[in-house]
Amino acid sequence: MNAKQKPSGIKRIYLAAGHSLRAFRWLIANEAAFKQEFWLSVLLVVGSLFFPFSLFEYVFLWCALLIVLLVEIFNTAIEAVVDRIGVEIHPLSGLAKDLGSLAVMVSVIIAILIWASVFVEFYY
């Protein structure tokens, strides 16, 4: 497909949104870690609404959760590419998957630190 055949404008945005929703449905149906993180994020967002935080604090808290989901999406993409290349065990394949997992863990630690700091500030 050359540049003249590619959709542009609103049609491109519509098609991209469709691809994104398809990926989201796939993640919810097939990736247990993403599903758990997604529903925990929904629960935390709803729960946070019971506290009188500032707009900045809400955005800060919710962005921390979105970062965890974003990193989980990247981790799943890494795993999909590694699995697509081959099913044989290779040290670099294992390393790629381990690094993706580490990225998720770091994002979770960041989110925990952000949520803890906002709540500590709120109560003190």
PDB file of C-alpha atoms in Angstrom:
ATOM      1  CA  MET A   1       0.000   0.000   0.000  1.00  0.00           C
ATOM      2  CA  ASN A   2       1.530   3.310  -1.011  1.00  0.00           C
ATOM      3  CA  ALA A   3       0.961   6.689   0.615  1.00  0.00           C
ATOM      4  CA  LYS A   4      -1.897   7.558  -1.743  1.00  0.00           C
ATOM      5  CA  GLN A   5      -3.839   4.420  -0.792  1.00  0.00           C
ATOM      6  CA  LYS A   6      -3.515   4.874   2.975  1.00  0.00           C
ATOM      7  CA  PRO A   7      -6.538   6.397   4.689  1.00  0.00           C
ATOM      8  CA  SER A   8      -6.108   9.862   6.098  1.00  0.00           C
ATOM      9  CA  GLY A   9      -7.983  12.342   8.237  1.00  0.00           C
ATOM     10  CA  ILE A  10     -11.056  11.220  10.142  1.00  0.00           C
ATOM     11  CA  LYS A  11     -11.135   7.840   8.390  1.00  0.00           C
ATOM     12  CA  ARG A  12      -7.604   7.057   9.624  1.00  0.00           C
ATOM     13  CA  ILE A  13      -8.547   8.059  13.174  1.00  0.00           C
ATOM     14  CA  TYR A  14     -11.714   5.923  13.002  1.00  0.00           C
ATOM     15  CA  LEU A  15      -9.795   2.885  11.728  1.00  0.00           C
ATOM     16  CA  ALA A  16      -7.044   3.355  14.348  1.00  0.00           C
ATOM     17  CA  ALA A  17      -9.662   3.538  17.102  1.00  0.00           C
ATOM     18  CA  GLY A  18     -11.162   0.296  15.838  1.00  0.00           C
ATOM     19  CA  HIS A  19      -7.764  -1.420  15.930  1.00  0.00           C
ATOM     20  CA  SER A  20      -7.182  -0.110  19.452  1.00  0.00           C
ATOM     21  CA  LEU A  21     -10.550  -1.396  20.675  1.00  0.00           C
ATOM     22  CA  ARG A  22      -9.849  -4.792  19.103  1.00  0.00           C
ATOM     23  CA  ALA A  23      -6.519  -4.917  20.967  1.00  0.00           C
ATOM     24  CA  PHE A  24      -8.198  -3.885  24.221  1.00  0.00           C
ATOM     25  CA  ARG A  25     -10.827  -6.633  23.879  1.00  0.00           C
ATOM     26  CA  TRP A  26      -8.063  -9.138  23.152  1.00  0.00           C
ATOM     27  CA  LEU A  27      -6.106  -8.042  26.238  1.00  0.00           C
ATOM     28  CA  ILE A  28      -9.150  -8.334  28.505  1.00  0.00           C
ATOM     29  CA  ALA A  29     -10.010 -11.781  27.093  1.00  0.00           C
ATOM     30  CA  ASN A  30      -6.500 -13.264  26.924  1.00  0.00           C
ATOM     31  CA  GLU A  31      -4.111 -11.533  29.325  1.00  0.00           C
ATOM     32  CA  ALA A  32      -4.804 -12.282  32.981  1.00  0.00           C
ATOM     33  CA  ALA A  33      -2.286  -9.722  34.243  1.00  0.00           C
ATOM     34  CA  PHE A  34      -3.784  -6.906  32.159  1.00  0.00           C
ATOM     35  CA  LYS A  35      -7.301  -7.897  33.172  1.00  0.00           C
ATOM     36  CA  GLN A  36      -6.356  -7.823  36.870  1.00  0.00           C
ATOM     37  CA  GLU A  37      -4.544  -4.502  36.566  1.00  0.00           C
ATOM     38  CA  PHE A  38      -7.396  -2.993  34.561  1.00  0.00           C
ATOM     39  CA  TRP A  39     -10.110  -3.947  37.046  1.00  0.00           C
ATOM     40  CA  LEU A  40      -7.953  -2.934  40.017  1.00  0.00           C
ATOM     41  CA  SER A  41      -7.424   0.422  38.305  1.00  0.00           C
ATOM     42  CA  VAL A  42     -11.178   0.841  37.797  1.00  0.00           C
ATOM     43  CA  LEU A  43     -11.749   0.019  41.460  1.00  0.00           C
ATOM     44  CA  LEU A  44      -9.063   2.483  42.586  1.00  0.00           C
ATOM     45  CA  VAL A  45     -10.374   5.267  40.345  1.00  0.00           C
ATOM     46  CA  VAL A  46     -13.902   4.815  41.690  1.00  0.00           C
ATOM     47  CA  GLY A  47     -12.601   4.543  45.251  1.00  0.00           C
ATOM     48  CA  SER A  48     -10.520   7.697  44.888  1.00  0.00           C
ATOM     49  CA  LEU A  49     -13.665   9.666  44.111  1.00  0.00           C
ATOM     50  CA  PHE A  50     -14.687   9.309  47.747  1.00  0.00           C
ATOM     51  CA  PHE A  51     -11.766  11.526  48.787  1.00  0.00           C
ATOM     52  CA  PRO A  52     -11.724  15.302  48.320  1.00  0.00           C
ATOM     53  CA  PHE A  53      -8.497  15.454  46.334  1.00  0.00           C
ATOM     54  CA  SER A  54      -7.571  18.352  44.120  1.00  0.00           C
ATOM     55  CA  LEU A  55      -7.867  17.993  40.364  1.00  0.00           C
ATOM     56  CA  PHE A  56      -4.080  17.704  40.155  1.00  0.00           C
ATOM     57  CA  GLU A  57      -4.064  14.870  42.700  1.00  0.00           C
ATOM     58  CA  TYR A  58      -6.774  12.961  40.820  1.00  0.00           C
ATOM     59  CA  VAL A  59      -4.887  13.339  37.548  1.00  0.00           C
ATOM     60  CA  PHE A  60      -1.632  12.291  39.230  1.00  0.00           C
ATOM     61  CA  LEU A  61      -3.222   9.193  40.796  1.00  0.00           C
ATOM     62  CA  TRP A  62      -5.053   8.135  37.638  1.00  0.00           C
ATOM     63  CA  CYS A  63      -2.020   8.697  35.397  1.00  0.00           C
ATOM     64  CA  ALA A  64       0.001   6.408  37.659  1.00  0.00           C
ATOM     65  CA  LEU A  65      -2.548   3.663  36.967  1.00  0.00           C
ATOM     66  CA  LEU A  66      -2.547   4.387  33.242  1.00  0.00           C
ATOM     67  CA  ILE A  67       1.240   4.051  33.212  1.00  0.00           C
ATOM     68  CA  VAL A  68       0.949   0.554  34.712  1.00  0.00           C
ATOM     69  CA  LEU A  69      -1.566  -0.416  32.012  1.00  0.00           C
ATOM     70  CA  LEU A  70       0.612   1.134  29.301  1.00  0.00           C
ATOM     71  CA  VAL A  71       3.694  -0.769  30.419  1.00  0.00           C
ATOM     72  CA  GLU A  72       1.660  -3.996  30.613  1.00  0.00           C
ATOM     73  CA  ILE A  73       0.565  -3.405  27.012  1.00  0.00           C
ATOM     74  CA  PHE A  74       4.203  -2.963  25.948  1.00  0.00           C
ATOM     75  CA  ASN A  75       5.165  -6.097  27.878  1.00  0.00           C
ATOM     76  CA  THR A  76       2.455  -8.091  26.114  1.00  0.00           C
ATOM     77  CA  ALA A  77       3.621  -6.716  22.752  1.00  0.00           C
ATOM     78  CA  ILE A  78       7.195  -7.821  23.526  1.00  0.00           C
ATOM     79  CA  GLU A  79       5.958 -11.281  24.470  1.00  0.00           C
ATOM     80  CA  ALA A  80       3.883 -11.528  21.280  1.00  0.00           C
ATOM     81  CA  VAL A  81       6.835 -10.593  19.080  1.00  0.00           C
ATOM     82  CA  VAL A  82       9.174 -13.009  20.856  1.00  0.00           C
ATOM     83  CA  ASP A  83       6.614 -15.812  20.561  1.00  0.00           C
ATOM     84  CA  ARG A  84       6.047 -14.975  16.888  1.00  0.00           C
ATOM     85  CA  ILE A  85       9.750 -15.310  16.140  1.00  0.00           C
ATOM     86  CA  GLY A  86       9.926 -18.823  17.532  1.00  0.00           C
ATOM     87  CA  VAL A  87       8.906 -21.106  20.347  1.00  0.00           C
ATOM     88  CA  GLU A  88      12.378 -22.514  20.969  1.00  0.00           C
ATOM     89  CA  ILE A  89      14.057 -21.449  24.180  1.00  0.00           C
ATOM     90  CA  HIS A  90      16.729 -18.806  23.642  1.00  0.00           C
ATOM     91  CA  PRO A  91      18.503 -16.707  26.291  1.00  0.00           C
ATOM     92  CA  LEU A  92      17.736 -13.433  24.489  1.00  0.00           C
ATOM     93  CA  SER A  93      14.047 -14.330  24.187  1.00  0.00           C
ATOM     94  CA  GLY A  94      13.941 -15.017  27.904  1.00  0.00           C
ATOM     95  CA  LEU A  95      15.791 -11.803  28.614  1.00  0.00           C
ATOM     96  CA  ALA A  96      13.360  -9.771  26.506  1.00  0.00           C
ATOM     97  CA  LYS A  97      10.408 -11.230  28.391  1.00  0.00           C
ATOM     98  CA  ASP A  98      12.125 -10.754  31.766  1.00  0.00           C
ATOM     99  CA  LEU A  99      12.905  -7.112  30.951  1.00  0.00           C
ATOM    100  CA  GLY A 100       9.283  -6.524  30.002  1.00  0.00           C
ATOM    101  CA  SER A 101       8.205  -8.065  33.284  1.00  0.00           C
ATOM    102  CA  LEU A 102      10.672  -5.889  35.165  1.00  0.00           C
ATOM    103  CA  ALA A 103       9.269  -2.804  33.445  1.00  0.00           C
ATOM    104  CA  VAL A 104       5.792  -3.742  34.696  1.00  0.00           C
ATOM    105  CA  MET A 105       7.127  -4.241  38.221  1.00  0.00           C
ATOM    106  CA  VAL A 106       8.859  -0.857  38.179  1.00  0.00           C
ATOM    107  CA  SER A 107       5.665   0.826  36.947  1.00  0.00           C
ATOM    108  CA  VAL A 108       3.691  -0.840  39.756  1.00  0.00           C
ATOM    109  CA  ILE A 109       6.242   0.390  42.320  1.00  0.00           C
ATOM    110  CA  ILE A 110       5.973   3.912  40.874  1.00  0.00           C
ATOM    111  CA  ALA A 111       2.168   3.756  41.117  1.00  0.00           C
ATOM    112  CA  ILE A 112       2.317   2.511  44.708  1.00  0.00           C
ATOM    113  CA  LEU A 113       4.706   5.316  45.664  1.00  0.00           C
ATOM    114  CA  ILE A 114       2.494   7.936  44.025  1.00  0.00           C
ATOM    115  CA  TRP A 115      -0.694   6.631  45.645  1.00  0.00           C
ATOM    116  CA  ALA A 116       1.012   6.320  49.036  1.00  0.00           C
ATOM    117  CA  SER A 117       2.445   9.834  48.865  1.00  0.00           C
ATOM    118  CA  VAL A 118      -0.923  11.382  47.941  1.00  0.00           C
ATOM    119  CA  PHE A 119      -2.694   9.558  50.761  1.00  0.00           C
ATOM    120  CA  VAL A 120       0.030  10.351  53.302  1.00  0.00           C
ATOM    121  CA  GLU A 121      -0.167  14.032  52.345  1.00  0.00           C
ATOM    122  CA  PHE A 122      -3.951  13.889  52.559  1.00  0.00           C
ATOM    123  CA  TYR A 123      -3.942  12.508  56.098  1.00  0.00           C
ATOM    124  CA  TYR A 124      -1.075  14.612  57.463  1.00  0.00           C
TER     125      TYR A 124
END
